[in-house]
C-alpha atoms as a printed R data frame, in Angstrom:
    type eleno elety resid chain resno       x       y       z
1   ATOM     1    CA   MET     A     1  19.854   3.109 -10.761
2   ATOM     2    CA   LEU     A     2  16.357   4.559 -11.242
3   ATOM     3    CA   ALA     A     3  16.903   4.689 -15.001
4   ATOM     4    CA   LEU     A     4  17.223   0.891 -15.054
5   ATOM     5    CA   GLN     A     5  13.563   0.527 -14.028
6   ATOM     6    CA   ALA     A     6  12.115   3.735 -15.490
7   ATOM     7    CA   GLU     A     7  10.447   2.046 -18.478
8   ATOM     8    CA   ARG     A     8   9.158  -1.017 -16.652
9   ATOM     9    CA   VAL     A     9   5.366  -1.345 -16.887
10  ATOM    10    CA   MET     A    10   2.987  -3.815 -15.207
11  ATOM    11    CA   THR     A    11  -0.610  -3.636 -16.425
12  ATOM    12    CA   LEU     A    12  -3.627  -3.996 -14.121
13  ATOM    13    CA   GLY     A    13  -4.394  -7.222 -15.957
14  ATOM    14    CA   GLU     A    14  -0.968  -8.622 -15.027
15  ATOM    15    CA   TRP     A    15  -1.611  -7.837 -11.356
16  ATOM    16    CA   GLU     A    16  -5.019  -9.520 -11.548
17  ATOM    17    CA   GLU     A    17  -3.326 -12.528 -13.163
18  ATOM    18    CA   ARG     A    18  -0.861 -12.753 -10.272
19  ATOM    19    CA   TRP     A    19  -3.767 -12.921  -7.835
20  ATOM    20    CA   HIS     A    20  -5.612 -15.413 -10.037
21  ATOM    21    CA   ASP     A    21  -2.539 -17.682 -10.154
22  ATOM    22    CA   ASP     A    22  -1.724 -17.174  -6.440
23  ATOM    23    CA   ARG     A    23   1.653 -15.649  -7.321
24  ATOM    24    CA   ILE     A    24   1.385 -13.352  -4.322
25  ATOM    25    CA   GLY     A    25   4.706 -13.756  -2.494
26  ATOM    26    CA   PHE     A    26   4.309 -10.090  -1.503
27  ATOM    27    CA   HIS     A    27   1.349 -10.944   0.769
28  ATOM    28    CA   GLN     A    28   2.302 -11.221   4.436
29  ATOM    29    CA   PRO     A    29   0.292 -13.559   6.702
30  ATOM    30    CA   ASP     A    30   1.041 -11.462   9.803
31  ATOM    31    CA   VAL     A    31   0.724  -7.805  10.717
32  ATOM    32    CA   HIS     A    32   3.702  -5.950   9.238
33  ATOM    33    CA   LYS     A    33   6.431  -5.460  11.850
34  ATOM    34    CA   LEU     A    34   7.222  -1.904  10.696
35  ATOM    35    CA   LEU     A    35   3.565  -0.922  11.098
36  ATOM    36    CA   GLU     A    36   3.438  -2.553  14.533
37  ATOM    37    CA   ASN     A    37   6.688  -0.879  15.610
38  ATOM    38    CA   ASN     A    38   5.554   2.582  14.504
39  ATOM    39    CA   ILE     A    39   1.812   2.548  15.124
40  ATOM    40    CA   GLU     A    40   2.036   4.988  18.056
41  ATOM    41    CA   LYS     A    41   3.790   7.530  15.808
42  ATOM    42    CA   VAL     A    42   0.989   7.161  13.262
43  ATOM    43    CA   LEU     A    43  -1.840   7.405  15.776
44  ATOM    44    CA   ALA     A    44  -0.209  10.240  17.763
45  ATOM    45    CA   GLY     A    45  -2.703   9.744  20.569
46  ATOM    46    CA   ARG     A    46  -5.742   9.721  18.265
47  ATOM    47    CA   ALA     A    47  -8.613   7.216  18.500
48  ATOM    48    CA   GLU     A    48 -10.938   6.086  15.696
49  ATOM    49    CA   VAL     A    49  -8.569   7.201  12.948
50  ATOM    50    CA   SER     A    50  -9.612   6.749   9.308
51  ATOM    51    CA   PHE     A    51  -6.885   4.720   7.544
52  ATOM    52    CA   PHE     A    52  -6.356   4.490   3.795
53  ATOM    53    CA   PHE     A    53  -4.649   1.451   2.235
54  ATOM    54    CA   PRO     A    54  -3.631   2.027  -1.403
55  ATOM    55    CA   LEU     A    55  -3.336  -1.261  -3.343
56  ATOM    56    CA   CYS     A    56  -4.452  -3.080  -0.210
57  ATOM    57    CA   GLY     A    57  -4.475  -6.671  -1.465
58  ATOM    58    CA   LYS     A    58  -5.753  -8.794   1.422
59  ATOM    59    CA   ALA     A    59  -3.465  -7.233   4.037
60  ATOM    60    CA   VAL     A    60  -4.212  -8.570   7.526
61  ATOM    61    CA   ASP     A    61  -3.129  -5.140   8.832
62  ATOM    62    CA   MET     A    62  -6.596  -3.861   7.850
63  ATOM    63    CA   LYS     A    63  -8.396  -6.191  10.276
64  ATOM    64    CA   TRP     A    64  -5.791  -5.471  12.984
65  ATOM    65    CA   LEU     A    65  -6.497  -1.727  12.784
66  ATOM    66    CA   ALA     A    66 -10.278  -2.200  12.557
67  ATOM    67    CA   ASP     A    67 -10.146  -4.400  15.677
68  ATOM    68    CA   MET     A    68  -8.567  -1.410  17.478
69  ATOM    69    CA   GLY     A    69 -11.578   0.723  16.560
70  ATOM    70    CA   HIS     A    70 -10.140   2.524  13.526
71  ATOM    71    CA   SER     A    71 -11.897   2.676  10.155
72  ATOM    72    CA   VAL     A    72 -10.218   1.310   7.041
73  ATOM    73    CA   VAL     A    73 -10.705   2.125   3.367
74  ATOM    74    CA   GLY     A    74  -8.717   0.222   0.754
75  ATOM    75    CA   VAL     A    75  -8.406   0.251  -3.016
76  ATOM    76    CA   GLU     A    76  -7.489  -2.917  -4.909
77  ATOM    77    CA   ILE     A    77  -7.880  -4.047  -8.526
78  ATOM    78    CA   SER     A    78  -8.288  -7.753  -7.736
79  ATOM    79    CA   GLU     A    79 -11.758  -8.928  -6.777
80  ATOM    80    CA   LYS     A    80 -10.224 -12.214  -5.638
81  ATOM    81    CA   ALA     A    81  -7.948 -10.395  -3.173
82  ATOM    82    CA   ILE     A    82 -10.858  -8.459  -1.677
83  ATOM    83    CA   LYS     A    83 -13.106 -11.504  -1.302
84  ATOM    84    CA   GLN     A    84 -10.253 -13.527   0.198
85  ATOM    85    CA   PHE     A    85  -9.620 -10.757   2.718
86  ATOM    86    CA   PHE     A    86 -13.184 -10.919   4.030
87  ATOM    87    CA   GLU     A    87 -13.326 -14.718   3.936
88  ATOM    88    CA   GLU     A    88  -9.961 -15.200   5.660
89  ATOM    89    CA   SER     A    89 -10.895 -12.560   8.278
90  ATOM    90    CA   ASN     A    90 -14.231 -14.352   8.910
91  ATOM    91    CA   LEU     A    91 -16.157 -11.187   8.035
92  ATOM    92    CA   THR     A    92 -19.433 -11.002   6.138
93  ATOM    93    CA   TYR     A    93 -19.712  -8.242   3.554
94  ATOM    94    CA   SER     A    94 -22.006  -6.491   1.134
95  ATOM    95    CA   GLU     A    95 -21.132  -5.657  -2.467
96  ATOM    96    CA   GLU     A    96 -22.496  -2.847  -4.631
97  ATOM    97    CA   PRO     A    97 -21.521  -0.741  -7.664
98  ATOM    98    CA   VAL     A    98 -19.826   2.643  -7.243
99  ATOM    99    CA   ALA     A    99 -21.915   5.203  -9.105
100 ATOM   100    CA   ALA     A   100 -19.026   7.656  -9.544
101 ATOM   101    CA   ILE     A   101 -16.606   5.060 -11.000
102 ATOM   102    CA   PRO     A   102 -17.976   3.054 -13.946
103 ATOM   103    CA   GLY     A   103 -17.251  -0.658 -13.510
104 ATOM   104    CA   ALA     A   104 -16.075  -0.286  -9.909
105 ATOM   105    CA   LYS     A   105 -17.528  -2.132  -6.921
106 ATOM   106    CA   VAL     A   106 -17.398  -1.397  -3.203
107 ATOM   107    CA   TYR     A   107 -17.303  -4.137  -0.572
108 ATOM   108    CA   LYS     A   108 -18.296  -3.287   2.999
109 ATOM   109    CA   SER     A   109 -17.825  -5.378   6.101
110 ATOM   110    CA   SER     A   110 -20.990  -5.940   8.124
111 ATOM   111    CA   GLU     A   111 -19.129  -6.261  11.464
112 ATOM   112    CA   LYS     A   112 -16.120  -3.948  11.147
113 ATOM   113    CA   ASN     A   113 -15.559  -0.474   9.722
114 ATOM   114    CA   ILE     A   114 -13.798  -1.757   6.593
115 ATOM   115    CA   THR     A   115 -14.674  -0.582   3.064
116 ATOM   116    CA   LEU     A   116 -12.747  -1.866   0.040
117 ATOM   117    CA   TYR     A   117 -13.089  -0.426  -3.458
118 ATOM   118    CA   GLN     A   118 -12.346  -2.653  -6.425
119 ATOM   119    CA   CYS     A   119 -11.108  -0.223  -9.066
120 ATOM   120    CA   ASP     A   120  -8.083   1.363 -10.697
121 ATOM   121    CA   LEU     A   121  -6.371   3.402  -7.959
122 ATOM   122    CA   TYR     A   122  -6.147   6.445 -10.250
123 ATOM   123    CA   ASN     A   123  -9.949   6.488 -10.597
124 ATOM   124    CA   PHE     A   124 -10.268   6.905  -6.821
125 ATOM   125    CA   SER     A   125 -10.349  10.393  -5.271
126 ATOM   126    CA   SER     A   126 -11.359  12.313  -2.155
127 ATOM   127    CA   SER     A   127 -14.776  12.882  -3.757
128 ATOM   128    CA   ILE     A   128 -15.452   9.132  -3.383
129 ATOM   129    CA   HIS     A   129 -14.698   8.663   0.322
130 ATOM   130    CA   GLY     A   130 -13.268  11.922   1.708
131 ATOM   131    CA   GLN     A   131  -9.771  12.424   3.129
132 ATOM   132    CA   PHE     A   132  -7.941  10.275   5.649
133 ATOM   133    CA   GLY     A   133  -6.232  10.704   9.008
134 ATOM   134    CA   ALA     A   134  -3.630   8.031   8.250
135 ATOM   135    CA   ILE     A   135  -2.256   6.091   5.284
136 ATOM   136    CA   TRP     A   136  -0.312   2.829   5.374
137 ATOM   137    CA   ASP     A   137   1.614   2.416   2.123
138 ATOM   138    CA   ARG     A   138   3.261  -0.971   2.051
139 ATOM   139    CA   GLY     A   139   3.704  -2.561  -1.349
140 ATOM   140    CA   SER     A   140   2.016   0.347  -3.131
141 ATOM   141    CA   LEU     A   141   4.498   3.074  -4.095
142 ATOM   142    CA   VAL     A   142   7.044   0.266  -4.645
143 ATOM   143    CA   ALA     A   143   4.553  -1.601  -6.888
144 ATOM   144    CA   ILE     A   144   3.197   1.088  -9.196
145 ATOM   145    CA   ASN     A   145   4.920   1.704 -12.530
146 ATOM   146    CA   PRO     A   146   7.892   4.032 -11.919
147 ATOM   147    CA   GLN     A   147   6.683   6.445 -14.632
148 ATOM   148    CA   ASP     A   148   3.449   6.994 -12.634
149 ATOM   149    CA   ARG     A   149   5.089   8.116  -9.385
150 ATOM   150    CA   GLU     A   150   4.340  11.832  -9.684
151 ATOM   151    CA   LYS     A   151   0.690  11.120 -10.515
152 ATOM   152    CA   TYR     A   152   0.591   8.718  -7.550
153 ATOM   153    CA   ALA     A   153   2.125  11.251  -5.134
154 ATOM   154    CA   SER     A   154  -0.410  13.900  -6.213
155 ATOM   155    CA   LEU     A   155  -3.266  11.475  -5.542
156 ATOM   156    CA   ILE     A   156  -1.931  10.488  -2.112
157 ATOM   157    CA   ILE     A   157  -1.410  14.127  -1.073
158 ATOM   158    CA   SER     A   158  -4.978  14.941  -2.191
159 ATOM   159    CA   LEU     A   159  -6.267  12.156   0.102
160 ATOM   160    CA   MET     A   160  -4.442  13.474   3.178
161 ATOM   161    CA   ALA     A   161  -6.518  15.346   5.763
162 ATOM   162    CA   LYS     A   162  -4.672  18.208   7.502
163 ATOM   163    CA   ASP     A   163  -3.675  15.943  10.405
164 ATOM   164    CA   CYS     A   164  -2.891  12.909   8.223
165 ATOM   165    CA   ARG     A   165   0.097  10.787   9.191
166 ATOM   166    CA   TYR     A   166   1.277   8.790   6.179
167 ATOM   167    CA   LEU     A   167   3.501   5.787   6.878
168 ATOM   168    CA   LEU     A   168   5.442   4.944   3.724
169 ATOM   169    CA   ASP     A   169   7.434   1.738   3.282
170 ATOM   170    CA   THR     A   170  10.194   1.735   0.622
171 ATOM   171    CA   LEU     A   171  12.881  -0.672  -0.578
172 ATOM   172    CA   LEU     A   172  16.527  -0.074  -1.460
173 ATOM   173    CA   TYR     A   173  18.547  -2.576  -3.501
174 ATOM   174    CA   ASN     A   174  20.792  -2.829  -6.552
175 ATOM   175    CA   ALA     A   175  18.423  -2.368  -9.519
176 ATOM   176    CA   GLU     A   176  20.971  -4.063 -11.806
177 ATOM   177    CA   LEU     A   177  20.057  -7.320 -10.056
178 ATOM   178    CA   HIS     A   178  16.232  -7.171 -10.146
179 ATOM   179    CA   LYS     A   179  13.915  -5.497 -12.646
180 ATOM   180    CA   GLY     A   180  10.970  -5.117 -10.238
181 ATOM   181    CA   PRO     A   181   8.301  -5.014  -8.957
182 ATOM   182    CA   PRO     A   182   8.792  -4.293  -6.152
183 ATOM   183    CA   PHE     A   183  10.761  -1.320  -7.413
184 ATOM   184    CA   LEU     A   184  13.634   0.603  -5.913
185 ATOM   185    CA   VAL     A   185  12.515   3.903  -4.308
186 ATOM   186    CA   PRO     A   186  15.532   5.825  -2.937
187 ATOM   187    CA   ASP     A   187  15.072   8.301  -0.076
188 ATOM   188    CA   GLU     A   188  15.949  11.157  -2.462
189 ATOM   189    CA   GLN     A   189  12.953  10.257  -4.582
190 ATOM   190    CA   VAL     A   190  10.640  10.202  -1.561
191 ATOM   191    CA   HIS     A   191  11.808  13.769  -0.917
192 ATOM   192    CA   SER     A   192  11.409  14.856  -4.550
193 ATOM   193    CA   LEU     A   193   7.872  13.392  -4.707
194 ATOM   194    CA   PHE     A   194   6.560  14.657  -1.369
195 ATOM   195    CA   GLY     A   195   9.058  17.179  -0.023
196 ATOM   196    CA   SER     A   196   7.519  20.349  -1.462
197 ATOM   197    CA   SER     A   197   4.245  19.918   0.449
198 ATOM   198    CA   CYS     A   198   5.206  17.500   3.220
199 ATOM   199    CA   ASN     A   199   7.635  16.955   6.075
200 ATOM   200    CA   ILE     A   200   9.381  13.594   5.833
201 ATOM   201    CA   GLU     A   201  10.980  11.725   8.715
202 ATOM   202    CA   LEU     A   202  12.825   8.413   8.358
203 ATOM   203    CA   LEU     A   203  11.513   6.372  11.307
204 ATOM   204    CA   GLN     A   204  13.240   3.060  10.777
205 ATOM   205    CA   SER     A   205  15.645   1.340   8.419
206 ATOM   206    CA   VAL     A   206  16.026  -2.461   8.541
207 ATOM   207    CA   ASP     A   207  17.918  -5.179   6.712
208 ATOM   208    CA   ALA     A   208  15.123  -7.045   4.921
209 ATOM   209    CA   LEU     A   209  17.178  -9.556   2.911
210 ATOM   210    CA   THR     A   210  15.582 -13.019   3.116
211 ATOM   211    CA   ASP     A   211  15.995 -16.214   1.113
212 ATOM   212    CA   ARG     A   212  13.097 -15.096  -1.103
213 ATOM   213    CA   TYR     A   213  15.012 -11.993  -2.185
214 ATOM   214    CA   ARG     A   214  18.324 -13.857  -2.428
215 ATOM   215    CA   GLY     A   215  16.472 -16.090  -4.891
216 ATOM   216    CA   TRP     A   216  15.942 -13.015  -7.070
217 ATOM   217    CA   GLY     A   217  19.720 -12.526  -7.123
218 ATOM   218    CA   LEU     A   218  19.783  -9.668  -4.601
219 ATOM   219    CA   ASP     A   219  22.787  -9.358  -2.312
220 ATOM   220    CA   SER     A   220  21.286  -6.669  -0.068
221 ATOM   221    CA   LEU     A   221  17.845  -5.233   0.638
222 ATOM   222    CA   THR     A   222  17.021  -2.370   2.973
223 ATOM   223    CA   GLU     A   223  13.467  -1.554   3.997
224 ATOM   224    CA   ASN     A   224  12.849   2.035   5.090
225 ATOM   225    CA   VAL     A   225   9.734   3.407   6.718
226 ATOM   226    CA   HIS     A   226   9.049   7.146   6.514
227 ATOM   227    CA   LEU     A   227   6.506   9.312   8.302
228 ATOM   228    CA   VAL     A   228   5.067  11.880   5.892
229 ATOM   229    CA   THR     A   229   2.941  14.780   7.190
230 ATOM   230    CA   LEU     A   230   1.574  17.879   5.473
231 ATOM   231    CA   LYS     A   231   3.442  21.123   6.089
232 ATOM   232    CA   ALA     A   232   1.412  23.617   8.103
């Protein structure tokens, strides 16, 4: 099944085009249920946790966490997505270049502890904004080009502080019926990508088939959420 999508490539320009044309069916207007259901497992009793959102889009989850007193850092290629996030959240923001990443910009909320970098995810590193106590990966690992997964996993692991709790959302479906994105990421691949340096626990598995996905020709869709933590 993985071989069916192995060669599929989406360029950054194509993602920016999707935002430009408002072809963003992946955006959810409400806080993600699997984040809400598992937030206590992610926080593990901690307050003021630093959260990282890879490929953050304009996820409302960022404001939800910031309202609880956590800090949020996101990376997103689309300037439109970032500006819409602040506008739709009724937040004012500043904008400045990122010295360490040519062409990149950083947007900072004036009221909340939210910092969003507009750049290629693979140009981001712990030298830019340190490591994080939590990561919420929804629509990121499943969106990147399948051939980049090992590079992606290395980056994510490098951004994890020792106590980081990484909540990873993946999708299971018949890849013969949809070319992606979002791409199929089987549990075995989660283990092959992260298992050597991390413990992985499947927290929840839900039937996520909706009319939108039926419209793609899918006959089943399972959404899994994993808790990934660094081995001691």
